[in-house]
Amino acid sequence: MVARSSEVRPSAVRHSARRGRGAGRLAGLGLGGAALLVLLTGCDVGKTFGGFGWPQGGISPESHRMYDLWIASCIAALAVGVFVWGLIFWCVVRYRKRGNELPVQTRYNLPMEFLYTIAPILIVSVLFYYTAIVQTDVDKTTKNPDVTVEVVAFKWNWQFNYRDGQGREANTVASVLGTSEVIPILVLPTDRSIRFEEQSRDVIHSFWVPELLFKRDVMPGSIRNVFEVSKLDQEGAYVGRCAELCGSYHAFMNFELRVVSPEKYDQFLAAKKSGKSTQEALESIGEKPYAETTKPFDTRRNTANFNPDSASAGASK
């Protein structure tokens, strides 16, 4: 006769086998998630997936930091998504109906409640921490930047004043003014810190160069928005736009950022100080005199537009 305590019930064996299979599935999910993270971190994720919707090709350290934060956030979101989707599919398979017997009913599960309460708080806290660091770095200003440019916006064009210091008290040593016929070109050097001081003559505008991955409103009145880039790391011509609806010709309120070497920038500024026009100064350093990335807007303001030749004065239709 076998003692009752030593009996092995079939149901206990089944439950033990199920637990073993469940642990195996969880281990598989964990290994799959780890493999996904290794795969994502082992390649240029941003380039592979088109930046996950974030513009690529930044030309400043600040733009690179913002881009890296976005890519890291997307990878974290994908990792959480894979984990959650895995749990959902595992529950669908593990607890699918197997007859009329109800599964074990539990009123609460402390480990699970701890997981879905604490894990989101930790994730949000980590994302907030790195966001605050990047934001602080992007908004940081210094006492003595290498170059200071005053950005003046007005309907519907731009003026760029090269200054000898910071603040309203500084003097303008050279200036570039846009017109309806000529796109203004803002010439800046690589490998130098640049401070932008913005003000508007009329309404709210917005200074935006897409490759900087950054834009800031240009406010009228006494508000003087300021931001800096620690350096520009790529030479080239980049379109600039007004990113705030400011009136009839807002869509044509463009400019061009021309990034050149520090030596060419010094020569350009010297040419401007000597009285040369922007186009002459650009040609003197071997650059194209007119904008490459955009063109002047057509004002359509001509005699025929306001008083068509076919209509006599005072005639009505």
Short mmCIF file of C-alpha atoms in Angstrom, two decimals:
data_model
loop_
_atom_site.label_atom_id
_atom_site.label_comp_id
_atom_site.label_asym_id
_atom_site.label_seq_id
_atom_site.Cartn_x
_atom_site.Cartn_y
_atom_site.Cartn_z
CA MET A 1 0.00 0.00 0.00
CA VAL A 2 1.38 3.41 -1.02
CA ALA A 3 1.14 6.31 1.41
CA ARG A 4 -1.28 9.04 0.26
CA SER A 5 1.39 11.76 0.68
CA SER A 6 3.60 10.06 -1.88
CA GLU A 7 0.95 9.90 -4.60
CA VAL A 8 1.64 11.95 -7.74
CA ARG A 9 -1.62 13.29 -9.16
CA PRO A 10 -1.89 13.69 -12.96
CA SER A 11 -3.26 17.22 -12.58
CA ALA A 12 -0.16 18.27 -10.64
CA VAL A 13 2.01 16.88 -13.40
CA ARG A 14 0.04 18.83 -16.00
CA HIS A 15 0.29 22.06 -14.02
CA SER A 16 4.04 21.53 -13.58
CA ALA A 17 4.47 20.93 -17.30
CA ARG A 18 2.47 24.06 -18.11
CA ARG A 19 4.59 26.11 -15.75
CA GLY A 20 7.69 24.77 -17.44
CA ARG A 21 6.37 25.66 -20.88
CA GLY A 22 5.35 29.14 -19.63
CA ALA A 23 8.80 29.75 -18.25
CA GLY A 24 10.27 28.64 -21.55
CA ARG A 25 8.07 31.07 -23.47
CA LEU A 26 9.00 33.92 -21.15
CA ALA A 27 12.67 33.08 -21.57
CA GLY A 28 12.18 33.05 -25.33
CA LEU A 29 10.50 36.45 -25.23
CA GLY A 30 13.36 37.81 -23.14
CA LEU A 31 15.97 36.43 -25.52
CA GLY A 32 14.04 37.76 -28.51
CA GLY A 33 13.83 41.24 -26.96
CA ALA A 34 17.54 41.19 -26.13
CA ALA A 35 18.37 40.09 -29.69
CA LEU A 36 16.21 42.92 -31.07
CA LEU A 37 18.00 45.48 -28.91
CA VAL A 38 21.39 44.15 -30.00
CA LEU A 39 20.28 44.30 -33.64
CA LEU A 40 18.98 47.86 -33.31
CA THR A 41 22.01 49.18 -31.44
CA GLY A 42 24.46 47.42 -33.76
CA CYS A 43 23.48 49.41 -36.87
CA ASP A 44 22.65 52.94 -37.87
CA VAL A 45 19.02 52.72 -36.79
CA GLY A 46 18.15 56.24 -37.80
CA LYS A 47 19.45 55.79 -41.34
CA THR A 48 17.92 52.33 -41.68
CA PHE A 49 14.44 53.46 -40.65
CA GLY A 50 14.50 56.96 -42.12
CA GLY A 51 15.03 58.65 -38.78
CA PHE A 52 11.66 57.35 -37.55
CA GLY A 53 10.15 60.50 -39.06
CA TRP A 54 12.79 62.87 -37.67
CA PRO A 55 14.72 64.97 -40.26
CA GLN A 56 18.26 63.79 -40.89
CA GLY A 57 21.36 65.70 -41.93
CA GLY A 58 21.78 68.10 -39.01
CA ILE A 59 24.73 70.50 -39.26
CA SER A 60 25.33 71.36 -35.59
CA PRO A 61 26.15 69.38 -32.41
CA GLU A 62 22.81 70.47 -30.96
CA SER A 63 20.92 69.04 -33.91
CA HIS A 64 22.84 65.76 -33.54
CA ARG A 65 21.92 65.53 -29.84
CA MET A 66 18.23 66.11 -30.55
CA TYR A 67 18.35 63.50 -33.30
CA ASP A 68 20.06 60.96 -31.02
CA LEU A 69 17.46 61.57 -28.29
CA TRP A 70 14.66 60.92 -30.77
CA ILE A 71 16.23 57.69 -32.05
CA ALA A 72 16.89 56.42 -28.50
CA SER A 73 13.28 57.21 -27.53
CA CYS A 74 11.99 55.30 -30.56
CA ILE A 75 14.18 52.28 -29.72
CA ALA A 76 12.90 52.34 -26.12
CA ALA A 77 9.31 52.55 -27.36
CA LEU A 78 9.90 49.62 -29.72
CA ALA A 79 11.43 47.55 -26.92
CA VAL A 80 8.44 48.23 -24.65
CA GLY A 81 6.08 47.50 -27.53
CA VAL A 82 7.73 44.16 -28.33
CA PHE A 83 7.59 43.18 -24.65
CA VAL A 84 3.90 44.10 -24.34
CA TRP A 85 2.96 42.43 -27.63
CA GLY A 86 4.85 39.33 -26.51
CA LEU A 87 2.93 39.20 -23.23
CA ILE A 88 -0.38 39.61 -25.08
CA PHE A 89 0.33 36.76 -27.50
CA TRP A 90 1.70 34.61 -24.70
CA CYS A 91 -1.51 35.11 -22.70
CA VAL A 92 -3.61 34.32 -25.76
CA VAL A 93 -1.78 31.00 -26.23
CA ARG A 94 -1.23 30.12 -22.60
CA TYR A 95 -4.73 30.81 -21.34
CA ARG A 96 -6.80 29.82 -24.34
CA LYS A 97 -9.92 27.84 -23.50
CA ARG A 98 -9.37 24.11 -22.95
CA GLY A 99 -12.81 22.82 -22.10
CA ASN A 100 -15.41 24.08 -19.68
CA GLU A 101 -13.19 24.26 -16.60
CA LEU A 102 -12.51 27.84 -15.49
CA PRO A 103 -8.90 28.82 -14.82
CA VAL A 104 -7.76 29.64 -11.32
CA GLN A 105 -9.32 32.96 -10.20
CA THR A 106 -7.03 35.37 -8.35
CA ARG A 107 -8.11 38.66 -6.79
CA TYR A 108 -4.74 40.36 -7.16
CA ASN A 109 -1.19 39.68 -8.25
CA LEU A 110 1.36 41.81 -6.46
CA PRO A 111 4.27 41.21 -8.88
CA MET A 112 2.15 42.15 -11.90
CA GLU A 113 0.65 45.20 -10.18
CA PHE A 114 4.14 46.30 -9.16
CA LEU A 115 5.35 45.82 -12.75
CA TYR A 116 2.64 47.82 -14.51
CA THR A 117 2.74 50.58 -11.88
CA ILE A 118 6.46 51.09 -11.38
CA ALA A 119 7.75 50.27 -14.89
CA PRO A 120 5.91 53.14 -16.67
CA ILE A 121 7.07 55.58 -13.97
CA LEU A 122 10.68 54.47 -14.47
CA ILE A 123 10.42 54.72 -18.25
CA VAL A 124 8.90 58.22 -18.15
CA SER A 125 11.48 59.33 -15.56
CA VAL A 126 14.41 58.17 -17.71
CA LEU A 127 12.98 59.84 -20.83
CA PHE A 128 12.32 63.05 -18.89
CA TYR A 129 15.87 63.04 -17.50
CA TYR A 130 17.55 62.77 -20.90
CA THR A 131 15.07 65.22 -22.48
CA ALA A 132 15.88 67.79 -19.80
CA ILE A 133 19.61 67.32 -20.38
CA VAL A 134 19.35 67.76 -24.16
CA GLN A 135 16.95 70.70 -23.86
CA THR A 136 19.23 72.46 -21.39
CA ASP A 137 22.18 71.91 -23.69
CA VAL A 138 20.32 73.21 -26.76
CA ASP A 139 19.11 76.34 -24.93
CA LYS A 140 22.50 77.06 -23.34
CA THR A 141 24.16 80.40 -24.10
CA THR A 142 27.71 81.60 -23.45
CA LYS A 143 29.13 84.98 -22.45
CA ASN A 144 31.52 85.40 -25.38
CA PRO A 145 30.45 83.61 -28.57
CA ASP A 146 32.74 83.87 -31.58
CA VAL A 147 30.07 85.34 -33.87
CA THR A 148 26.96 87.37 -33.02
CA VAL A 149 24.23 87.91 -35.62
CA GLU A 150 21.16 90.04 -35.13
CA VAL A 151 18.22 88.55 -37.03
CA VAL A 152 15.64 91.20 -37.96
CA ALA A 153 12.38 89.97 -39.50
CA PHE A 154 9.78 92.10 -41.24
CA LYS A 155 6.99 91.64 -43.75
CA TRP A 156 8.17 89.74 -45.77
CA ASN A 157 11.92 89.50 -45.66
CA TRP A 158 15.02 89.41 -43.48
CA GLN A 159 17.93 91.55 -42.41
CA PHE A 160 21.07 90.05 -40.85
CA ASN A 161 23.32 92.37 -38.86
CA TYR A 162 26.82 91.24 -37.90
CA ARG A 163 27.50 92.67 -34.45
CA ASP A 164 30.62 93.48 -32.45
CA GLY A 165 29.10 92.32 -29.17
CA GLN A 166 25.94 91.07 -27.47
CA GLY A 167 22.73 92.87 -26.62
CA ARG A 168 21.03 96.00 -27.89
CA GLU A 169 24.04 98.18 -27.07
CA ALA A 170 26.34 96.37 -29.50
CA ASN A 171 27.21 97.93 -32.87
CA THR A 172 26.45 96.59 -36.34
CA VAL A 173 29.65 96.25 -38.37
CA ALA A 174 28.07 94.77 -41.53
CA SER A 175 24.58 94.03 -42.72
CA VAL A 176 22.71 91.91 -45.29
CA LEU A 177 19.25 93.10 -46.33
CA GLY A 178 16.82 91.07 -48.41
CA THR A 179 14.54 92.58 -51.04
CA SER A 180 11.73 91.36 -53.27
CA GLU A 181 14.29 90.81 -56.04
CA VAL A 182 17.23 89.37 -54.05
CA ILE A 183 17.17 86.59 -51.46
CA PRO A 184 19.22 87.55 -48.37
CA ILE A 185 22.20 85.28 -47.72
CA LEU A 186 23.40 84.76 -44.16
CA VAL A 187 27.08 83.81 -44.30
CA LEU A 188 28.45 81.97 -41.25
CA PRO A 189 31.67 80.05 -40.50
CA THR A 190 32.25 76.47 -39.46
CA ASP A 191 33.88 75.55 -36.14
CA ARG A 192 32.88 78.76 -34.35
CA SER A 193 30.18 79.40 -31.78
CA ILE A 194 27.35 81.55 -33.14
CA ARG A 195 24.81 83.60 -31.24
CA PHE A 196 21.49 84.60 -32.84
CA GLU A 197 19.63 87.59 -31.42
CA GLU A 198 16.17 87.98 -32.91
CA GLN A 199 13.67 90.80 -33.16
CA SER A 200 10.71 91.67 -35.39
CA ARG A 201 9.69 95.01 -36.87
CA ASP A 202 5.98 94.16 -37.09
CA VAL A 203 4.36 90.79 -36.31
CA ILE A 204 5.54 87.41 -35.01
CA HIS A 205 7.85 85.59 -37.42
CA SER A 206 9.93 82.44 -36.90
CA PHE A 207 13.59 81.85 -37.80
CA TRP A 208 14.00 78.32 -39.14
CA VAL A 209 16.79 76.48 -40.93
CA PRO A 210 15.62 72.86 -41.27
CA GLU A 211 19.18 71.49 -41.07
CA LEU A 212 19.59 73.08 -37.63
CA LEU A 213 16.56 71.04 -36.49
CA PHE A 214 15.62 74.08 -34.45
CA LYS A 215 13.43 77.14 -34.87
CA ARG A 216 12.64 80.08 -32.64
CA ASP A 217 9.94 82.75 -32.86
CA VAL A 218 10.99 86.29 -33.71
CA MET A 219 8.88 88.55 -31.53
CA PRO A 220 7.98 92.24 -31.95
CA GLY A 221 8.39 94.82 -29.22
CA SER A 222 10.94 94.53 -26.44
CA ILE A 223 11.23 90.73 -26.57
CA ARG A 224 14.61 89.67 -27.93
CA ASN A 225 14.84 85.90 -28.37
CA VAL A 226 18.38 84.52 -28.19
CA PHE A 227 19.87 81.12 -28.97
CA GLU A 228 23.27 79.71 -29.86
CA VAL A 229 24.89 76.88 -31.74
CA SER A 230 28.27 75.72 -30.51
CA LYS A 231 29.45 75.32 -34.12
CA LEU A 232 28.40 74.46 -37.65
CA ASP A 233 30.16 71.34 -38.86
CA GLN A 234 29.30 71.22 -42.58
CA GLU A 235 29.88 73.76 -45.32
CA GLY A 236 27.15 74.31 -47.88
CA ALA A 237 24.01 76.25 -48.78
CA TYR A 238 20.85 75.65 -46.73
CA VAL A 239 17.42 77.14 -47.20
CA GLY A 240 15.94 79.19 -44.35
CA ARG A 241 12.28 80.00 -43.88
CA CYS A 242 9.78 81.85 -41.78
CA ALA A 243 7.85 79.17 -39.89
CA GLU A 244 5.11 81.41 -38.45
CA LEU A 245 2.12 82.52 -40.53
CA CYS A 246 2.74 86.26 -40.85
CA GLY A 247 0.65 87.49 -43.77
CA SER A 248 0.05 87.35 -47.51
CA TYR A 249 3.62 86.50 -48.59
CA HIS A 250 4.57 84.32 -45.63
CA ALA A 251 5.23 81.32 -47.88
CA PHE A 252 7.86 83.31 -49.81
CA MET A 253 9.67 84.78 -46.80
CA ASN A 254 12.86 82.79 -47.33
CA PHE A 255 16.59 83.28 -46.91
CA GLU A 256 19.70 81.19 -47.41
CA LEU A 257 22.29 80.11 -44.88
CA ARG A 258 25.72 79.85 -46.53
CA VAL A 259 28.24 78.01 -44.34
CA VAL A 260 31.88 78.59 -45.31
CA SER A 261 35.31 78.06 -43.77
CA PRO A 262 36.45 80.48 -41.03
CA GLU A 263 39.01 81.99 -43.42
CA LYS A 264 36.40 82.70 -46.09
CA TYR A 265 34.06 84.13 -43.48
CA ASP A 266 36.70 86.59 -42.28
CA GLN A 267 37.33 87.65 -45.88
CA PHE A 268 33.61 88.05 -46.53
CA LEU A 269 33.15 90.21 -43.43
CA ALA A 270 36.17 92.34 -44.34
CA ALA A 271 34.74 92.87 -47.84
CA LYS A 272 31.39 93.91 -46.39
CA LYS A 273 33.08 96.33 -44.00
CA SER A 274 34.96 97.88 -46.93
CA GLY A 275 31.67 98.78 -48.59
CA LYS A 276 31.15 95.92 -51.04
CA SER A 277 27.66 94.54 -51.64
CA THR A 278 26.76 91.07 -50.43
CA GLN A 279 27.03 89.68 -53.96
CA GLU A 280 30.45 91.27 -54.52
CA ALA A 281 31.67 90.00 -51.13
CA LEU A 282 30.49 86.48 -51.96
CA GLU A 283 32.23 86.52 -55.32
CA SER A 284 35.44 87.73 -53.67
CA ILE A 285 35.61 84.50 -51.63
CA GLY A 286 34.69 82.24 -54.55
CA GLU A 287 31.04 81.72 -53.62
CA LYS A 288 27.99 82.05 -55.83
CA PRO A 289 26.59 85.58 -55.48
CA TYR A 290 22.91 84.60 -55.37
CA ALA A 291 20.90 82.05 -53.45
CA GLU A 292 20.95 78.46 -54.69
CA THR A 293 18.25 76.92 -52.50
CA THR A 294 15.34 79.30 -53.09
CA LYS A 295 14.27 82.14 -55.35
CA PRO A 296 12.62 85.56 -54.88
CA PHE A 297 8.86 85.67 -54.73
CA ASP A 298 6.76 87.19 -57.48
CA THR A 299 4.90 90.14 -55.99
CA ARG A 300 2.72 90.42 -59.10
CA ARG A 301 2.64 94.15 -58.47
CA ASN A 302 2.58 95.70 -61.93
CA THR A 303 0.51 98.22 -63.81
CA ALA A 304 -1.62 95.63 -65.56
CA ASN A 305 -2.35 93.92 -62.25
CA PHE A 306 -3.88 97.01 -60.67
CA ASN A 307 -5.21 98.77 -63.79
CA PRO A 308 -5.57 96.29 -66.67
CA ASP A 309 -5.04 97.80 -70.11
CA SER A 310 -8.28 96.27 -71.34
CA ALA A 311 -10.35 98.16 -68.78
CA SER A 312 -10.87 101.89 -69.08
CA ALA A 313 -10.83 104.06 -65.99
CA GLY A 314 -14.18 104.14 -64.26
CA ALA A 315 -15.64 101.37 -66.41
CA SER A 316 -17.67 98.69 -64.69
CA LYS A 317 -18.56 95.20 -65.77
#
